[in-house]
Short mmCIF file of C-alpha atoms in Angstrom, two decimals:
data_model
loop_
_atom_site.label_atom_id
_atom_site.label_comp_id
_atom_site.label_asym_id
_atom_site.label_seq_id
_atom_site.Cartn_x
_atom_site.Cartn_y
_atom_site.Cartn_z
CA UNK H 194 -4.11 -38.78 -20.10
CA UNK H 195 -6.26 -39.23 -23.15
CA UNK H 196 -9.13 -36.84 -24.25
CA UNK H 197 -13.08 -38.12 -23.58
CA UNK H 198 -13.47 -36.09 -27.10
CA UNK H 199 -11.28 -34.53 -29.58
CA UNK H 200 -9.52 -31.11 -28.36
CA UNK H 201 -11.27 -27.98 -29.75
CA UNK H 202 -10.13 -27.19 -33.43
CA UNK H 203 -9.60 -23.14 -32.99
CA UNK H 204 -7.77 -21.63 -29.93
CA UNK H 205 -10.30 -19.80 -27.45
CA UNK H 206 -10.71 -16.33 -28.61
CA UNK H 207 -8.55 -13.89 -26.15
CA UNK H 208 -9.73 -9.78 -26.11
CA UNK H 209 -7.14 -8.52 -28.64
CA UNK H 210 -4.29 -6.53 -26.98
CA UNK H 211 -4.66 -2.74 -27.49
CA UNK H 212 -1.95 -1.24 -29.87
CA UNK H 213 -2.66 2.41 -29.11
CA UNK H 214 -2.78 3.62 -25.57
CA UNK H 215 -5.29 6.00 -23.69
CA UNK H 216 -4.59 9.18 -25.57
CA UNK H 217 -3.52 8.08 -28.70
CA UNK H 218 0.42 7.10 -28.06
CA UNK H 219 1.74 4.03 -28.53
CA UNK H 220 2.16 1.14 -26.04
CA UNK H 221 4.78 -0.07 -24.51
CA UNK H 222 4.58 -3.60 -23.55
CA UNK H 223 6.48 -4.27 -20.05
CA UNK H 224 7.78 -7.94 -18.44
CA UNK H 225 7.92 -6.99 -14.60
CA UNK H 226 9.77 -9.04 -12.30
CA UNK H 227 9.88 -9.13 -8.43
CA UNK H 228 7.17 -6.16 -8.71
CA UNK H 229 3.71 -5.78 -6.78
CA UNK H 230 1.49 -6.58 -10.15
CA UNK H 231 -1.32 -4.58 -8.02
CA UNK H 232 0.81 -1.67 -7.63
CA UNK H 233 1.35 -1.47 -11.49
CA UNK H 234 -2.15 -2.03 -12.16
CA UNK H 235 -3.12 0.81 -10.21
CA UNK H 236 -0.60 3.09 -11.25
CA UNK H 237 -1.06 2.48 -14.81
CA UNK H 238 -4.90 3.06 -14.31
CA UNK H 239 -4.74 5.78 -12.24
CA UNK H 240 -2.22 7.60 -14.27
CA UNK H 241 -3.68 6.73 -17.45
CA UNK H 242 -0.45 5.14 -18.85
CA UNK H 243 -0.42 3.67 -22.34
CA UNK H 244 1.51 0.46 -20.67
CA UNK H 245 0.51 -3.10 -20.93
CA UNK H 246 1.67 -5.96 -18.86
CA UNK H 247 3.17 -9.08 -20.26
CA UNK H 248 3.77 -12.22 -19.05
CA UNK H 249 6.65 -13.48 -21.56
CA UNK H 250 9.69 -11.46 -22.43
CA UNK H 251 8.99 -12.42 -26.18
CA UNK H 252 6.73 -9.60 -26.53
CA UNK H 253 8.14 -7.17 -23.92
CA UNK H 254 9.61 -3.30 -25.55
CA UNK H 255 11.32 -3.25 -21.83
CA UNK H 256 11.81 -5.19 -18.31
CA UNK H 257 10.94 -3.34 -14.77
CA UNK H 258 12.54 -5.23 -12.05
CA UNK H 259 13.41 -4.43 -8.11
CA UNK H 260 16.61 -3.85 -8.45
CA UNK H 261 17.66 -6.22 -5.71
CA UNK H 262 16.18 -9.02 -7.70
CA UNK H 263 17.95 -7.80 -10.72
CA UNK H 264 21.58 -8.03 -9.05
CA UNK H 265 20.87 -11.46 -8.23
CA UNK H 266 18.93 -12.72 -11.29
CA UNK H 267 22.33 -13.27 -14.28
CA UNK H 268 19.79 -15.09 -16.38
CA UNK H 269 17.30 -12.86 -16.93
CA UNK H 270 20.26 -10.09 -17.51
CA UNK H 271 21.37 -12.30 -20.17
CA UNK H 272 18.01 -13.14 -21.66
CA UNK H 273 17.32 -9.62 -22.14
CA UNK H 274 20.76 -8.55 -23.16
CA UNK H 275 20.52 -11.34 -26.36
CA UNK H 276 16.72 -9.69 -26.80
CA UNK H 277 17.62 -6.02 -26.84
CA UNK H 278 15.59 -5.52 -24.17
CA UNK H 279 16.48 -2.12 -21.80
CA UNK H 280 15.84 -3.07 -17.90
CA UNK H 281 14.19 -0.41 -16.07
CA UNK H 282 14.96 -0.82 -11.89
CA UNK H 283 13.62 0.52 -8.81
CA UNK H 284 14.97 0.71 -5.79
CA UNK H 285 11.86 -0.37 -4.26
CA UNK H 286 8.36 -1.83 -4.77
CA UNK H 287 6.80 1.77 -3.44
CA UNK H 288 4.18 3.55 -5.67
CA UNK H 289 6.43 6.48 -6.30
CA UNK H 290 9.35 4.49 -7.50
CA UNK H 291 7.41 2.48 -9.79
CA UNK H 292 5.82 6.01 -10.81
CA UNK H 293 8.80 7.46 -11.65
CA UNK H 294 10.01 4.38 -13.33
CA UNK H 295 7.53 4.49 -15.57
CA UNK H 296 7.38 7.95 -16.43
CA UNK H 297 11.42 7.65 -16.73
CA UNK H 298 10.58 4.48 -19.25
CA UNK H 299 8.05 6.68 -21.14
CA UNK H 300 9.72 9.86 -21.46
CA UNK H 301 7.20 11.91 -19.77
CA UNK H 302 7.84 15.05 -17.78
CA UNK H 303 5.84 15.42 -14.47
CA UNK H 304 3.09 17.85 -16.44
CA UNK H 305 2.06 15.20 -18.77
CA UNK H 306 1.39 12.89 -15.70
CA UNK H 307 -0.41 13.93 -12.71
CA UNK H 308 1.30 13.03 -9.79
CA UNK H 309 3.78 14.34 -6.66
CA UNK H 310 2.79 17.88 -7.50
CA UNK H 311 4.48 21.02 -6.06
CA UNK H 312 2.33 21.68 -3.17
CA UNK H 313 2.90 25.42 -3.45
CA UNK H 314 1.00 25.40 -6.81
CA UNK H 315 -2.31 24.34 -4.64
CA UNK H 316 -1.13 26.83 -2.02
CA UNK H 317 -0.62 30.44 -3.92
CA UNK H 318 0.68 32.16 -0.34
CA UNK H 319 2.49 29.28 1.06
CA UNK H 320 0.82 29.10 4.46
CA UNK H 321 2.68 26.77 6.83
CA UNK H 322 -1.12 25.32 7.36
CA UNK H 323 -2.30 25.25 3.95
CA UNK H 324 1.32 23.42 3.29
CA UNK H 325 0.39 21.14 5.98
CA UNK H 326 -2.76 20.17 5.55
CA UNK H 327 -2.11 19.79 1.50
CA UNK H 328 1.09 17.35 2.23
CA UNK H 329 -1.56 15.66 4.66
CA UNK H 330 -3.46 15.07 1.29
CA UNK H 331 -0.43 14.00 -0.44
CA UNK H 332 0.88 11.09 1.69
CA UNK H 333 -2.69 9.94 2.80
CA UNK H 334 -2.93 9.24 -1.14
CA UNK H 335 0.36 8.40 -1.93
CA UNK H 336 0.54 5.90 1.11
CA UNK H 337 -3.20 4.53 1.58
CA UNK H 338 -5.26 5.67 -0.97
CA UNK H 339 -3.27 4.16 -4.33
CA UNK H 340 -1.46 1.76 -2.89
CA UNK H 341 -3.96 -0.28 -0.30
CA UNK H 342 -7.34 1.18 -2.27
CA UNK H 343 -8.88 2.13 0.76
CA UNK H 344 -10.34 5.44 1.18
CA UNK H 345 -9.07 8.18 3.59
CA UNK H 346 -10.48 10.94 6.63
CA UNK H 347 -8.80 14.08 6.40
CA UNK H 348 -8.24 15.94 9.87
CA UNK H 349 -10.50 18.63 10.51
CA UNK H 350 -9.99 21.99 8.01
CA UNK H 351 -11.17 24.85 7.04
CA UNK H 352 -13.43 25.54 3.96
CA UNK H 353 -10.69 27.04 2.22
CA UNK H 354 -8.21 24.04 2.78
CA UNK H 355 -10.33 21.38 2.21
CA UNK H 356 -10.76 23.08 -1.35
CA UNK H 357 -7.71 22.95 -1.99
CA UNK H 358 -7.05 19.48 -0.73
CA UNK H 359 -9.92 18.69 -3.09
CA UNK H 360 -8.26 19.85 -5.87
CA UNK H 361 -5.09 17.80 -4.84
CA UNK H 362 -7.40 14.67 -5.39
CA UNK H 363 -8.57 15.69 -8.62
CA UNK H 364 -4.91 16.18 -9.34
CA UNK H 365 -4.30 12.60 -8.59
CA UNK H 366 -7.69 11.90 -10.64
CA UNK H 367 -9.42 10.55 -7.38
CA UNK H 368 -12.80 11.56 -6.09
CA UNK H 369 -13.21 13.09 -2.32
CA UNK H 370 -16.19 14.86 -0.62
CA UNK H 371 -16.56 16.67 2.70
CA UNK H 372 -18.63 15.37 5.47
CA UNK H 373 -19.25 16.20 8.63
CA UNK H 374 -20.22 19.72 10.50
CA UNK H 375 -18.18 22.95 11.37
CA UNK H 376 -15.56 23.14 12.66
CA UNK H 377 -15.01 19.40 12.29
CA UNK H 378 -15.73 19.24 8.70
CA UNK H 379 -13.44 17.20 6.72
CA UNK H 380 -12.55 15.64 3.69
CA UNK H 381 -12.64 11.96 2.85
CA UNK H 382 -10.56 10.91 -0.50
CA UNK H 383 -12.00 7.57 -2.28
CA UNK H 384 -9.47 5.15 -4.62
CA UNK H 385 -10.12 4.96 -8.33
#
């Protein structure tokens, strides 16, 4: 196919890559393969992680791969063997695998990133109901909230509880609000 007029002379300009990540650190650049690109985008976001996605294993630091898909895939073992590049696998394409991953691939403990707290911490006398209601919180955003980005109703709680499964979203850097009237008051928890 021939050109109506010459091809531009200078490449389109592309938003340069960051080099430093949220807080300073550096980034690592990641090649994913046979994982939910949504499910890294959120996390990343969400968590604040100084990652960046790559398309081409020339400018990965690392690969994150299901590790199913790893097993099977010899070539891409091989490409990143000759590269130096360390795979990172999870067992499954679940936000707190690829969570986990990450932080594993980062070297960050679980108080430098916010996420699967200790529910006791939000709970100081470790109420069965407090427990309950706060792993309520946990799994609605864990499950629905991150993953899907839809927001969340709470069951019906007490003042008390739905503070602290308010602070639980902040934990998780997420917004919620109460709504409705005693003693059906509840909290709603809204994605990123």
């Amino acid at each position: 196919m021939r050109w109506s007029r010459p091809p531009p002379k200078t490449p389109l300009a592309l938003a340069p890559e960051p080099t430093v990540g949220p807080n300073g650190e550096d980034i690592l650049r990641v090649y994913a393969y046979g994982i939910s690109k949504h499910h890294l985008d959120q996390v990343i976001s969400t968590l604040r992680l100084p990652v960046v996605l790559t398309k081409d294993l020339d400018s990965a630091d690392a690969v994150l791969a299901l590790r199913s898909h790893v097993k099977h895939h010899s070539k891409l073992r091989h490409i990143a063997q000759v590269r130096d590049l360390p795979i990172h696998t999870v067992k499954s394409n679940s936000m707190p695998q690829i969570v986990r991953t990450l932080q594993r691939m980062l070297d960050l403990d679980d108080s430098s990133v916010r996420t699967m707290p200790n529910l006791s911490l939000f709970s100081p006398n470790e109420d069965a109901d407090e427990l309950e209601a706060l792993e309520e919180a946990r799994l609605a955003v864990e499950q629905i909230v991150i993953p899907k980005g839809q927001p969340v109703e709470l069951l019906p709680r007490s003042a008390r509880i739905r503070k602290m499964q308010h602070e639980l979203a902040e934990h998780y850097r997420l917004k919620s609000c109460s709504f409705g009237d005693e003693p059906n008051r509840r909290l709603r928890i809204y994605p990123a």
